[in-house]
XYZ file of C-alpha atoms in Angstrom:
758
model
C -24.013 7.656 4.101
C -23.315 6.691 7.781
C -24.428 3.616 9.210
C -27.599 3.902 11.645
C -26.964 4.295 15.256
C -26.729 0.860 17.506
C -29.956 -0.368 19.150
C -31.022 -3.475 20.927
C -33.018 -5.514 18.637
C -35.160 -8.327 19.986
C -32.351 -10.760 18.271
C -29.807 -9.406 20.508
C -31.987 -9.045 23.551
C -32.562 -12.628 23.705
C -29.283 -13.844 22.758
C -27.679 -11.417 25.320
C -30.182 -12.636 27.996
C -28.865 -16.381 27.566
C -25.312 -15.090 27.472
C -25.874 -13.617 30.842
C -27.677 -16.562 32.289
C -24.930 -18.712 30.804
C -22.307 -16.594 32.555
C -24.084 -16.607 36.014
C -24.705 -20.191 35.846
C -21.168 -20.910 34.844
C -19.878 -18.818 37.697
C -22.053 -20.503 40.463
C -20.863 -23.794 39.030
C -17.327 -22.887 39.931
C -17.843 -22.724 43.638
C -20.765 -25.408 43.902
C -22.522 -28.067 41.976
C -24.881 -27.137 39.584
C -26.958 -29.179 37.265
C -25.018 -29.668 34.041
C -28.534 -30.090 31.876
C -29.008 -26.302 32.140
C -25.639 -25.483 30.441
C -26.356 -27.811 27.737
C -29.753 -27.051 26.849
C -30.375 -23.365 27.194
C -27.564 -22.611 24.369
C -28.785 -25.126 22.484
C -32.451 -24.373 22.303
C -31.906 -20.501 22.197
C -28.470 -18.833 21.135
C -27.959 -21.471 18.206
C -31.093 -21.053 16.433
C -31.393 -17.411 17.014
C -27.994 -16.636 15.771
C -28.267 -19.126 12.775
C -31.371 -17.009 11.643
C -29.549 -14.062 12.221
C -26.548 -14.721 10.139
C -28.897 -15.866 7.581
C -30.635 -12.347 7.258
C -27.215 -10.544 7.021
C -26.754 -12.516 3.865
C -29.624 -11.157 2.013
C -28.950 -9.457 -1.132
C -26.024 -11.636 -2.513
C -23.845 -11.715 0.550
C -23.124 -15.271 0.873
C -20.552 -15.055 2.854
C -22.939 -14.795 5.764
C -24.982 -17.725 4.780
C -21.618 -19.763 5.228
C -21.150 -18.493 8.657
C -24.837 -19.565 9.562
C -24.344 -22.998 8.279
C -20.897 -23.100 10.261
C -22.922 -22.147 13.491
C -25.710 -24.753 12.871
C -22.369 -27.222 12.722
C -20.922 -25.746 15.705
C -24.080 -26.433 17.495
C -24.284 -30.038 16.420
C -21.150 -30.583 17.661
C -21.562 -29.035 21.234
C -24.741 -31.455 21.059
C -22.691 -34.413 20.395
C -20.208 -33.200 23.355
C -23.546 -33.433 25.515
C -24.381 -37.010 24.126
C -21.060 -38.106 25.207
C -21.173 -36.639 28.466
C -24.434 -37.962 29.349
C -24.522 -41.090 27.546
C -20.702 -42.577 27.298
C -19.657 -40.478 31.051
C -17.004 -38.241 29.228
C -16.106 -35.716 31.505
C -17.299 -31.919 30.360
C -13.948 -30.960 29.012
C -13.158 -34.315 26.783
C -13.476 -34.347 22.959
C -14.110 -37.419 21.194
C -12.646 -37.861 17.634
C -16.397 -37.727 15.911
C -17.056 -34.664 17.885
C -13.719 -32.890 17.001
C -14.418 -34.075 13.171
C -17.611 -31.985 13.838
C -16.181 -28.917 15.098
C -13.585 -28.867 12.310
C -16.122 -29.034 9.696
C -17.872 -26.237 11.686
C -14.518 -23.964 11.364
C -13.660 -25.191 7.617
C -17.519 -23.921 6.442
C -16.819 -20.419 8.168
C -13.615 -20.143 6.547
C -14.871 -20.773 3.102
C -16.815 -17.352 4.000
C -13.650 -15.169 3.371
C -12.745 -16.810 0.451
C -16.210 -15.975 -1.301
C -15.983 -12.456 -0.606
C -15.565 -10.368 -3.797
C -13.273 -7.561 -2.577
C -11.160 -10.448 -1.146
C -10.485 -12.326 -4.739
C -6.695 -11.969 -5.696
C -4.428 -13.247 -8.127
C -2.876 -16.579 -8.031
C 0.306 -15.855 -6.352
C -1.487 -14.003 -3.753
C -3.695 -17.013 -2.853
C -0.159 -18.703 -2.519
C 1.039 -16.495 -0.023
C -2.134 -16.280 1.609
C -1.750 -20.146 2.142
C 1.722 -19.982 3.120
C 0.860 -17.586 5.994
C -1.558 -19.623 7.251
C 0.236 -22.790 7.089
C 2.859 -21.152 8.939
C 0.254 -20.077 11.809
C -1.090 -23.803 11.920
C 2.467 -25.379 12.436
C 3.246 -22.516 15.094
C 0.194 -23.143 17.008
C 0.710 -26.766 16.495
C 4.089 -26.640 17.896
C 2.717 -24.212 21.137
C 0.047 -26.580 21.676
C 1.956 -29.693 21.830
C 4.424 -28.306 24.078
C 2.828 -26.255 26.515
C -1.010 -27.032 26.215
C -1.148 -30.674 25.458
C 0.518 -31.994 28.605
C -2.246 -30.411 30.767
C -4.968 -31.898 28.547
C -3.732 -35.784 28.462
C -6.205 -36.233 31.672
C -9.300 -35.109 29.156
C -8.745 -36.866 26.194
C -10.125 -40.394 25.568
C -7.115 -41.947 24.142
C -3.590 -40.913 23.634
C -3.683 -40.721 19.809
C -7.350 -39.230 18.764
C -7.703 -37.388 21.666
C -4.166 -35.689 21.162
C -4.978 -34.876 17.333
C -8.430 -34.021 17.762
C -7.529 -31.280 20.284
C -4.497 -30.196 17.994
C -6.880 -30.058 15.156
C -9.589 -27.794 16.712
C -7.075 -25.425 18.199
C -5.101 -24.918 14.891
C -8.424 -24.659 12.915
C -9.704 -21.962 15.278
C -6.386 -19.903 14.927
C -6.668 -20.146 11.337
C -10.256 -18.717 11.209
C -9.255 -16.014 13.186
C -6.044 -15.065 11.133
C -8.624 -15.459 7.595
C -10.850 -12.922 9.137
C -8.433 -10.370 10.498
C -6.181 -10.790 7.105
C -9.375 -10.303 4.878
C -10.836 -7.165 7.063
C -7.093 -5.534 6.309
C -7.174 -6.477 2.463
C -10.269 -6.153 1.490
C -13.783 -6.818 2.718
C -15.750 -6.343 -0.773
C -19.443 -5.598 0.087
C -18.933 -6.753 3.745
C -18.789 -4.176 6.350
C -15.231 -3.796 7.343
C -16.107 -3.593 11.243
C -18.388 -6.615 11.005
C -15.051 -8.474 9.932
C -13.302 -6.892 12.774
C -16.094 -8.475 15.378
C -15.595 -11.899 13.471
C -12.046 -11.838 14.063
C -12.622 -11.043 17.612
C -15.093 -13.903 17.795
C -12.703 -16.365 16.164
C -9.980 -15.247 18.915
C -12.622 -15.826 21.901
C -13.441 -19.176 20.561
C -9.677 -20.210 20.101
C -8.408 -18.834 23.031
C -11.396 -20.109 25.533
C -10.644 -23.796 23.988
C -7.348 -23.465 25.645
C -8.621 -23.143 29.614
C -10.462 -26.494 29.503
C -7.750 -27.654 31.881
C -8.775 -25.137 34.674
C -12.026 -27.144 34.679
C -11.040 -30.595 35.583
C -11.880 -30.807 39.129
C -15.424 -29.645 38.055
C -16.650 -32.334 35.817
C -20.164 -31.122 35.901
C -18.830 -27.608 33.941
C -17.881 -27.517 30.190
C -16.473 -24.767 28.447
C -19.269 -24.780 25.696
C -21.682 -23.890 28.600
C -20.621 -20.376 28.621
C -18.691 -20.323 25.029
C -21.126 -21.152 23.226
C -23.587 -18.489 24.189
C -20.626 -15.658 24.287
C -19.412 -16.636 20.317
C -23.210 -16.505 19.567
C -23.778 -12.934 20.952
C -20.489 -11.778 19.256
C -21.807 -13.083 16.018
C -25.073 -11.792 16.411
C -23.729 -7.906 16.984
C -21.517 -8.541 13.528
C -24.621 -9.495 11.661
C -26.728 -6.644 13.344
C -23.539 -4.166 12.312
C -24.040 -5.780 8.791
C -27.934 -5.376 8.567
C -27.680 -1.762 9.623
C -24.744 -1.115 7.074
C -26.991 -2.567 4.573
C -29.862 -0.333 5.138
C -27.596 2.765 4.658
C -26.342 1.543 1.505
C -23.282 -0.781 0.431
C -20.207 0.295 1.818
C -17.885 1.724 -0.689
C -14.501 0.149 -1.275
C -11.357 1.838 0.482
C -8.978 3.876 -1.973
C -6.047 1.727 -2.806
C -3.193 1.328 -0.376
C 0.783 0.244 -0.416
C 0.320 -3.317 0.019
C 2.557 -3.792 3.213
C 3.998 -7.407 3.724
C 2.370 -9.432 6.317
C 4.083 -9.392 9.440
C 2.565 -12.780 10.383
C 5.195 -15.367 9.396
C 7.731 -13.413 11.130
C 5.743 -13.289 14.295
C 5.650 -17.283 14.060
C 9.493 -17.474 13.381
C 10.273 -15.324 16.529
C 7.519 -17.266 18.928
C 9.079 -20.710 17.733
C 12.518 -19.520 18.207
C 11.813 -18.321 21.592
C 9.930 -21.683 22.236
C 12.957 -23.567 21.310
C 14.930 -21.517 23.554
C 12.692 -21.940 26.265
C 12.814 -25.874 25.648
C 16.387 -26.209 25.460
C 17.264 -24.446 28.373
C 16.926 -27.547 30.562
C 18.771 -29.478 28.048
C 22.845 -29.792 27.798
C 25.194 -26.855 27.075
C 25.679 -28.296 23.476
C 21.883 -28.585 22.743
C 21.230 -25.185 24.203
C 23.857 -23.631 21.832
C 23.050 -25.242 18.609
C 19.568 -24.106 19.550
C 20.667 -20.230 20.102
C 22.643 -20.619 16.941
C 19.755 -21.741 15.224
C 17.617 -18.794 16.488
C 19.856 -16.242 15.471
C 20.604 -17.741 12.017
C 17.100 -17.668 11.341
C 16.533 -14.396 13.045
C 19.678 -12.758 10.635
C 17.888 -14.463 7.434
C 14.509 -13.122 8.866
C 15.903 -9.615 9.062
C 17.667 -9.941 5.497
C 14.543 -11.052 4.049
C 12.671 -7.850 5.719
C 15.010 -5.460 4.292
C 14.739 -6.887 0.706
C 10.993 -6.568 1.504
C 11.254 -2.877 2.205
C 13.274 -2.756 -1.018
C 10.654 -4.494 -3.249
C 7.880 -2.458 -1.372
C 9.818 1.020 -2.513
C 10.218 -0.625 -6.216
C 6.174 -1.506 -5.990
C 5.495 1.774 -5.349
C 7.387 3.037 -8.254
C 5.896 0.409 -10.592
C 2.379 1.447 -8.920
C 2.986 5.433 -9.750
C 4.248 3.882 -13.241
C 0.993 2.309 -13.740
C -1.441 5.248 -12.769
C 0.683 7.174 -15.475
C -0.100 4.779 -18.159
C -3.395 4.445 -17.127
C -3.809 8.224 -17.452
C -1.748 8.321 -20.667
C -4.223 5.877 -21.995
C -7.011 7.882 -21.189
C -5.627 11.347 -22.400
C -4.136 13.025 -25.161
C -0.276 13.283 -24.704
C -0.219 17.087 -26.440
C -3.157 18.412 -24.734
C -3.703 16.917 -21.701
C -7.389 16.512 -22.923
C -9.604 13.194 -22.653
C -9.342 11.131 -25.884
C -11.662 9.387 -28.050
C -11.947 6.441 -25.615
C -12.979 8.660 -22.695
C -15.588 10.539 -24.769
C -17.274 7.623 -26.125
C -17.675 6.363 -22.600
C -19.009 9.533 -21.047
C -21.343 9.706 -24.081
C -22.576 6.128 -23.502
C -23.396 7.251 -19.732
C -24.820 10.305 -20.733
C -27.322 8.619 -23.097
C -28.343 5.618 -20.663
C -29.095 8.763 -18.086
C -30.834 10.700 -20.112
C -30.737 10.942 -24.351
C -33.058 14.057 -24.539
C -30.390 16.205 -23.283
C -27.386 15.040 -25.160
C -25.461 17.012 -27.575
C -22.224 16.207 -29.445
C -20.356 19.217 -31.500
C -17.063 18.592 -33.649
C -14.519 21.007 -33.674
C -12.260 21.327 -36.622
C -9.762 24.174 -36.964
C -9.634 25.646 -40.835
C -6.453 25.523 -42.515
C -4.256 24.101 -39.739
C -1.996 22.356 -42.046
C -0.728 25.565 -43.511
C 0.373 26.671 -39.837
C 2.332 23.509 -39.507
C 3.732 23.871 -42.945
C 4.725 27.437 -42.467
C 5.433 27.942 -38.911
C 6.680 24.336 -38.009
C 5.239 21.878 -36.054
C 6.304 23.268 -32.407
C 4.053 26.104 -33.405
C 1.095 23.825 -34.485
C 1.547 21.865 -31.401
C 1.490 25.007 -29.059
C -1.604 26.253 -30.880
C -3.537 22.962 -30.472
C -2.855 23.176 -26.592
C -3.817 26.710 -26.456
C -7.297 26.253 -28.314
C -7.750 23.121 -25.943
C -7.183 25.199 -22.778
C -9.320 27.976 -24.245
C -12.329 25.576 -25.140
C -12.000 24.097 -21.700
C -12.425 27.168 -19.988
C -15.648 27.758 -21.483
C -17.619 24.634 -20.980
C -20.416 24.491 -18.310
C -20.340 21.760 -15.693
C -21.219 18.148 -16.977
C -19.537 19.047 -20.532
C -16.498 17.115 -21.925
C -13.910 18.165 -24.528
C -11.472 16.014 -26.248
C -9.129 15.847 -28.747
C -9.669 13.094 -31.452
C -6.360 13.831 -33.192
C -4.728 16.180 -35.579
C -6.817 19.497 -35.234
C -9.902 17.949 -34.238
C -12.004 18.398 -30.958
C -15.316 17.065 -29.773
C -17.544 18.076 -27.315
C -20.204 16.394 -25.136
C -22.724 19.467 -24.180
C -25.798 19.553 -22.119
C -29.115 20.598 -23.999
C -28.523 24.370 -23.670
C -25.699 23.804 -26.310
C -26.448 27.112 -28.190
C -25.015 29.345 -25.632
C -22.047 27.617 -25.192
C -21.204 27.157 -28.644
C -21.600 30.514 -29.229
C -19.183 31.570 -26.441
C -16.480 29.111 -27.567
C -16.929 30.598 -30.945
C -16.128 33.777 -29.922
C -13.057 33.033 -27.956
C -11.727 31.087 -30.649
C -11.773 34.262 -33.045
C -9.509 35.964 -30.663
C -5.665 35.646 -31.392
C -3.792 32.808 -29.933
C -0.650 33.349 -28.468
C 1.431 30.327 -29.393
C 5.305 29.886 -28.962
C 5.888 33.138 -30.011
C 3.407 34.032 -32.980
C -0.028 35.668 -32.343
C -2.339 33.471 -34.720
C -6.094 34.332 -35.835
C -7.784 30.862 -36.674
C -11.503 29.740 -37.576
C -13.070 26.670 -36.949
C -15.682 24.728 -38.695
C -18.313 23.652 -35.962
C -20.791 20.270 -36.725
C -23.344 20.024 -34.250
C -25.501 16.787 -33.508
C -28.310 16.221 -30.988
C -29.222 12.904 -29.598
C -32.429 11.017 -30.901
C -34.117 8.060 -29.299
C -31.826 5.002 -29.822
C -28.824 6.699 -30.512
C -25.452 5.048 -29.846
C -22.469 7.310 -29.188
C -20.769 6.082 -32.588
C -23.824 7.339 -34.296
C -23.963 10.564 -32.725
C -20.253 11.237 -33.283
C -20.727 10.516 -36.768
C -23.608 12.625 -37.556
C -21.595 15.470 -35.830
C -19.012 14.767 -38.003
C -20.773 14.501 -41.171
C -22.382 18.444 -39.853
C -18.434 19.742 -39.543
C -17.670 18.643 -43.222
C -20.883 20.386 -44.063
C -19.836 23.542 -42.050
C -16.396 23.253 -44.380
C -18.164 22.812 -47.614
C -20.080 26.046 -47.040
C -17.166 28.255 -46.784
C -15.436 27.459 -43.278
C -15.716 29.234 -39.953
C -19.062 28.084 -39.886
C -21.395 26.321 -37.258
C -23.947 23.728 -38.834
C -26.217 21.553 -37.520
C -26.846 17.849 -38.707
C -29.830 17.373 -40.850
C -31.057 14.112 -42.768
C -30.343 15.512 -45.941
C -26.460 15.829 -45.194
C -26.482 12.088 -44.939
C -28.104 11.875 -48.582
C -25.353 13.995 -49.947
C -22.328 12.657 -47.925
C -24.142 9.234 -49.284
C -23.794 10.338 -52.703
C -20.568 12.194 -52.408
C -18.937 8.859 -51.405
C -20.620 6.802 -54.087
C -19.446 9.522 -56.556
C -16.019 9.228 -54.982
C -15.728 5.886 -55.331
C -16.760 6.092 -59.170
C -14.843 8.715 -59.839
C -11.769 6.221 -58.300
C -13.214 3.622 -61.020
C -12.992 6.322 -63.449
C -9.602 7.081 -63.123
C -8.473 3.634 -63.539
C -10.841 2.700 -66.450
C -10.594 5.951 -68.737
C -13.770 7.079 -68.236
C -12.464 10.578 -67.808
C -11.573 13.099 -70.633
C -10.749 16.920 -71.164
C -12.421 19.441 -73.324
C -10.760 22.339 -74.192
C -12.386 25.917 -74.479
C -10.905 28.851 -76.306
C -9.142 31.751 -74.990
C -9.003 34.408 -77.944
C -7.072 37.577 -78.743
C -9.689 40.415 -79.423
C -10.738 41.942 -81.527
C -9.801 39.537 -84.380
C -10.852 36.571 -82.001
C -7.748 34.587 -83.057
C -6.792 31.689 -80.970
C -4.351 32.718 -77.869
C -4.705 29.768 -75.564
C -7.082 27.239 -74.279
C -8.561 26.216 -70.852
C -8.557 22.459 -70.155
C -11.962 21.556 -68.337
C -12.512 17.857 -67.017
C -15.523 15.720 -68.272
C -16.655 12.445 -66.914
C -18.986 9.990 -69.053
C -20.234 7.276 -66.148
C -21.160 4.075 -67.960
C -24.623 3.810 -66.204
C -25.637 7.521 -65.208
C -24.198 9.023 -68.786
C -22.352 12.380 -68.406
C -21.713 14.032 -64.888
C -20.945 17.541 -64.592
C -17.670 18.871 -62.711
C -20.146 20.921 -60.420
C -21.495 17.631 -59.076
C -18.434 15.301 -58.786
C -15.582 18.029 -58.090
C -16.913 18.863 -54.556
C -16.872 15.126 -53.706
C -13.361 14.930 -54.899
C -12.305 17.808 -52.911
C -14.073 16.167 -49.933
C -12.543 12.864 -49.870
C -9.315 14.036 -51.082
C -9.448 12.565 -54.466
C -8.956 15.914 -55.948
C -5.044 15.623 -55.486
C -4.805 12.457 -57.973
C -7.449 13.934 -60.332
C -5.680 16.924 -60.442
C -2.569 15.368 -61.246
C -3.907 13.205 -64.092
C -5.635 16.488 -65.426
C -1.990 18.217 -65.473
C -0.607 15.362 -67.087
C -3.198 15.016 -69.962
C -3.140 18.806 -70.489
C 0.901 18.996 -71.099
C 1.077 15.984 -73.081
C -1.861 17.236 -75.217
C -0.041 20.829 -75.651
C 3.151 18.796 -76.491
C 1.099 17.185 -79.162
C -0.430 20.591 -80.772
C 3.158 22.258 -80.638
C 4.453 19.001 -82.454
C 1.622 18.904 -85.048
C 0.549 22.589 -85.241
C 3.764 24.358 -84.868
C 3.407 28.087 -84.513
C -0.547 27.642 -84.920
C -0.929 25.856 -81.898
C -2.339 27.725 -78.745
C 0.155 29.733 -77.012
C -0.957 28.567 -73.818
C -2.697 25.913 -71.782
C -4.759 26.646 -68.890
C -5.382 24.114 -66.024
C -7.312 24.693 -62.843
C -5.345 23.791 -59.808
C -7.758 23.432 -56.672
C -6.518 25.203 -53.124
C -6.464 21.278 -51.694
C -3.589 20.311 -54.215
C -1.679 23.686 -53.389
C -1.734 22.537 -49.747
C 0.153 19.567 -50.511
C 3.679 20.268 -49.980
C 5.833 19.407 -52.646
C 3.409 20.449 -55.327
C 5.580 22.749 -57.144
C 8.201 20.021 -57.007
C 5.927 17.313 -58.599
C 4.592 19.920 -61.182
C 8.453 20.628 -62.323
C 8.977 16.875 -62.265
C 6.081 16.309 -64.611
C 7.153 19.331 -67.071
C 10.242 17.240 -67.279
C 8.444 14.075 -68.286
C 6.219 15.438 -70.996
C 8.665 17.946 -72.309
C 6.389 20.731 -72.197
C 8.312 24.402 -71.678
C 7.031 26.000 -68.590
C 5.868 29.102 -70.341
C 3.337 27.500 -72.172
C 1.719 26.417 -69.015
C -1.019 28.409 -67.091
C -1.974 27.261 -63.764
C -5.295 28.999 -62.737
C -6.300 29.243 -58.992
C -8.950 31.061 -57.107
C -8.106 34.060 -54.633
C -9.487 32.249 -52.030
C -6.875 29.489 -52.624
C -4.361 32.099 -51.563
C -5.898 34.375 -49.699
C -4.851 33.004 -46.119
C -1.195 32.531 -47.580
C 0.390 29.552 -45.993
C 1.573 26.289 -47.921
C -0.440 27.627 -50.703
C 1.390 30.740 -51.499
C 4.652 29.303 -50.798
C 3.943 26.555 -53.515
C 2.538 29.075 -55.807
C 5.573 31.463 -55.843
C 7.764 28.050 -56.532
C 5.659 27.271 -59.210
C 6.441 30.933 -60.637
C 9.891 30.421 -60.045
C 9.723 27.561 -62.555
C 8.668 29.995 -65.308
C 5.026 28.599 -65.091
C 2.190 31.373 -65.761
C -0.087 31.817 -62.678
C -3.370 33.192 -63.491
C -6.332 34.357 -60.658
C -9.365 32.740 -61.794
C -12.861 34.809 -60.979
C -11.087 38.154 -59.841
C -13.214 40.390 -57.933
C -15.761 37.894 -56.345
C -13.451 36.262 -53.593
C -12.023 38.208 -51.011
C -11.345 40.907 -53.328
C -8.069 42.456 -51.710
C -5.970 44.558 -54.032
C -3.084 43.468 -51.743
C -3.220 39.811 -53.279
C -1.933 41.192 -56.233
C 1.293 42.282 -54.368
C 1.836 39.291 -52.501
C 0.701 36.525 -55.053
C 2.915 36.121 -58.224
C 0.011 36.365 -60.778
C 0.587 36.906 -64.581
C -3.029 36.951 -65.430
C -6.204 38.162 -64.165
C -9.526 36.373 -65.198
C -12.245 38.705 -64.863
C -15.590 36.665 -63.346
C -18.733 36.421 -65.752
C -20.747 38.391 -63.276
C -19.216 41.723 -64.259
C -19.279 40.849 -68.234
C -23.022 40.061 -68.238
C -24.282 43.609 -67.942
C -21.452 45.220 -69.437
C -23.558 46.788 -72.460
C -25.893 48.276 -70.236
C -23.404 50.634 -68.009
C -23.681 51.000 -64.357
C -21.509 49.502 -61.575
C -20.461 46.393 -63.751
C -18.727 48.553 -66.305
C -17.395 50.946 -63.829
C -15.911 47.606 -62.354
C -14.765 46.159 -65.327
C -12.996 49.472 -66.288
C -11.238 49.385 -63.167
C -9.899 46.032 -63.451
C -8.483 46.660 -66.958
C -6.937 49.563 -65.774
C -5.177 47.520 -62.636
C -3.807 44.858 -65.188
C -2.332 47.229 -67.345
C -0.940 49.066 -64.678
C 0.534 46.180 -63.265
C 1.522 44.152 -66.485
C -0.923 41.284 -66.017
C -2.838 39.781 -69.048
C -6.715 40.599 -68.590
C -9.065 37.880 -69.742
C -12.762 38.525 -69.733
C -14.580 35.487 -68.741
C -18.560 34.574 -69.866
C -18.420 36.564 -73.070
C -21.700 35.281 -74.900
C -22.529 38.015 -77.438
C -20.739 40.343 -80.100
C -21.873 43.455 -78.256
C -20.225 42.283 -75.159
C -17.283 41.509 -76.817
C -17.140 44.890 -78.783
C -18.062 46.909 -75.217
C -15.066 44.793 -73.579
C -12.614 45.646 -76.240
C -13.899 49.316 -76.025
C -12.652 49.239 -72.446
C -9.338 48.014 -73.320
C -9.618 44.103 -73.067
C -7.799 42.486 -75.603
C -8.305 38.647 -74.554
C -11.563 37.084 -73.758
C -13.223 33.558 -73.177
C -17.045 32.479 -73.566
C -19.533 30.750 -75.546
C -19.299 33.747 -78.142
C -15.926 32.346 -79.230
C -16.362 28.625 -78.763
C -17.954 26.271 -76.097
C -15.480 23.613 -75.079
C -14.333 21.188 -77.415
C -12.261 18.096 -77.867
C -8.383 18.276 -78.452
C -9.027 17.400 -82.443
C -11.190 20.237 -82.596
C -8.742 22.997 -81.455
C -6.725 22.115 -84.657
C -9.740 23.336 -86.618
C -10.618 26.661 -84.642
C -10.610 29.769 -86.612
C -11.580 32.948 -85.678
C -15.476 34.248 -86.557
C -17.735 36.648 -85.066
C -20.365 34.139 -84.620
C -20.759 31.563 -81.753
C -18.919 28.410 -82.550
C -20.890 24.530 -82.525
C -21.315 22.898 -79.271
C -19.352 20.107 -78.260
C -20.016 17.947 -75.450
């Protein structure tokens, strides 16, 4: 927003009128006598009060800098009034300055000097204040030196006594130059909420005051005139113009700070050194040759040292540029993910906070997690995984509408801040993510689980991100590659699963868990061939908790890994005890279910090998049972499964025919056993599609040399029909319900259902 154009206000007109009248009256006084009372009264009664009020108005809206200037002008008016008093009552000529009057002038300048120090934009570190103070001290002593040598001899006729008068004059002139330096320096280094051009005008005002004061000796022959007659209205006019500029800038809006620029070394001290050196040579020119040579040598040495320091400062400036670039680089790194270049969690959190404050009804957060990304890392290497993450981040960013933000939270998780029409955006992103991704020479197909949470009244950024995360895990639990919006029921399920997971962790440590074993029999006689181990949990307060309840909680929290290891260890030790106690009557195989999460743990096969060594169980006695889904996509799971087969352990595909149902899986997966799902057994006696599929599956198994087990056999008729179709192994309630380990020894083949054990 631009500052409104300048126009002549009543304040400016009044002060300008006084300045013009004073200048005209002063000009006439230079050639003839004029009444001195006019020169004193007009500025004091009009210019000073109007200027004080104008500066005070410019200090509205918290700009206290202008209030300091207003107080300084009031003190300046008081000093001029004291000068008038000295003239009329004490007979002091117009250019004279008494000690008390000089003190008031210095106080006025000191108050004005406090103004720049109160500007927020001018606040600096302590070392910068030290540099600023040294610059001002250099200016003060330089001005005092010049004043003492060049100006003071011409002022001796004006001061009231030799000591007080000289010190008063030196103090006033030095303070005036200090004010000029302060205003100019602040104008160049930072003005905060103060208009920069107004600050330049104030620097000009200080220069007019300091320079004009040194012209007093020219009026020695005209005692009826005094510099304040014309100087005070001129200063007031400059101050009013500066205040008017600030008022116009305020009405247009606060001035924006300038971009950070390279800080250049101040030339003020070096200019002072050069000027003082010149003065030294000028003063020594009339002295002896020795004094002149010493002075010249001192000046040359000073110049050389100054040149050396300037060169050092240039080198330091280059170093500061490098450090500043590094600082900007570190700031960028602190706000962005180093791999993908996307904003990180900190930036996303800040953007969500801003969006919620602006309009919470239009805020939505989506959480995206790449499914089975760990397999890509394990199989193809982290370089390919990193390339995939970068490519996915770019693909998501390319589909975002204006105002949306994408951030990488870590691993394979991305979070999106979306506008209210998020459905269309997410549909486009999901469609693009399903397309093959080229990463480090590989063409990969990825799926993503997406959780969505829309903002509610009173939401925080943390709560919104948490709900999106809950929805994302729900999408994974529903089968991956899905998009799920958050509902309150998810929190209830998540809380329940968290409680279950915590209790399950305790159960592992306090012997609340135990294994049951369901018989796997040979048909048609029903002899015991093997057993399948099944986990059971008896909670001390809630009683028995079924696997369908606590296994999902273990999967979601990762507790399935230690839980699965415990089940394997217990089943293998029990199998060893049966072999020791029952000999040839012991189950030929013990089947243990292994989850997809366990198979994705690199080194699972090695851990299993070590466990077999600890327990002493021959590998061929153990059967690891996995689902089709666990190994359908290949990756680490299939690699570990092949390593397990290499140990001599049997591999069983559970619920075959209900998952991805790829017959090609039988070629890639080292399976020894097919377990036909119960859904194909239920209506086997009625013929139809189930009988056709069951017949096809036994044919495939026999053709590939696999052992085929029918699951869920509950009646003698089902068992008879399965045997007729060619099935030689079966499992189900008809042959026996899950039972404790000690009951397995007492198992005997009968056609009727065995007693139930819980």
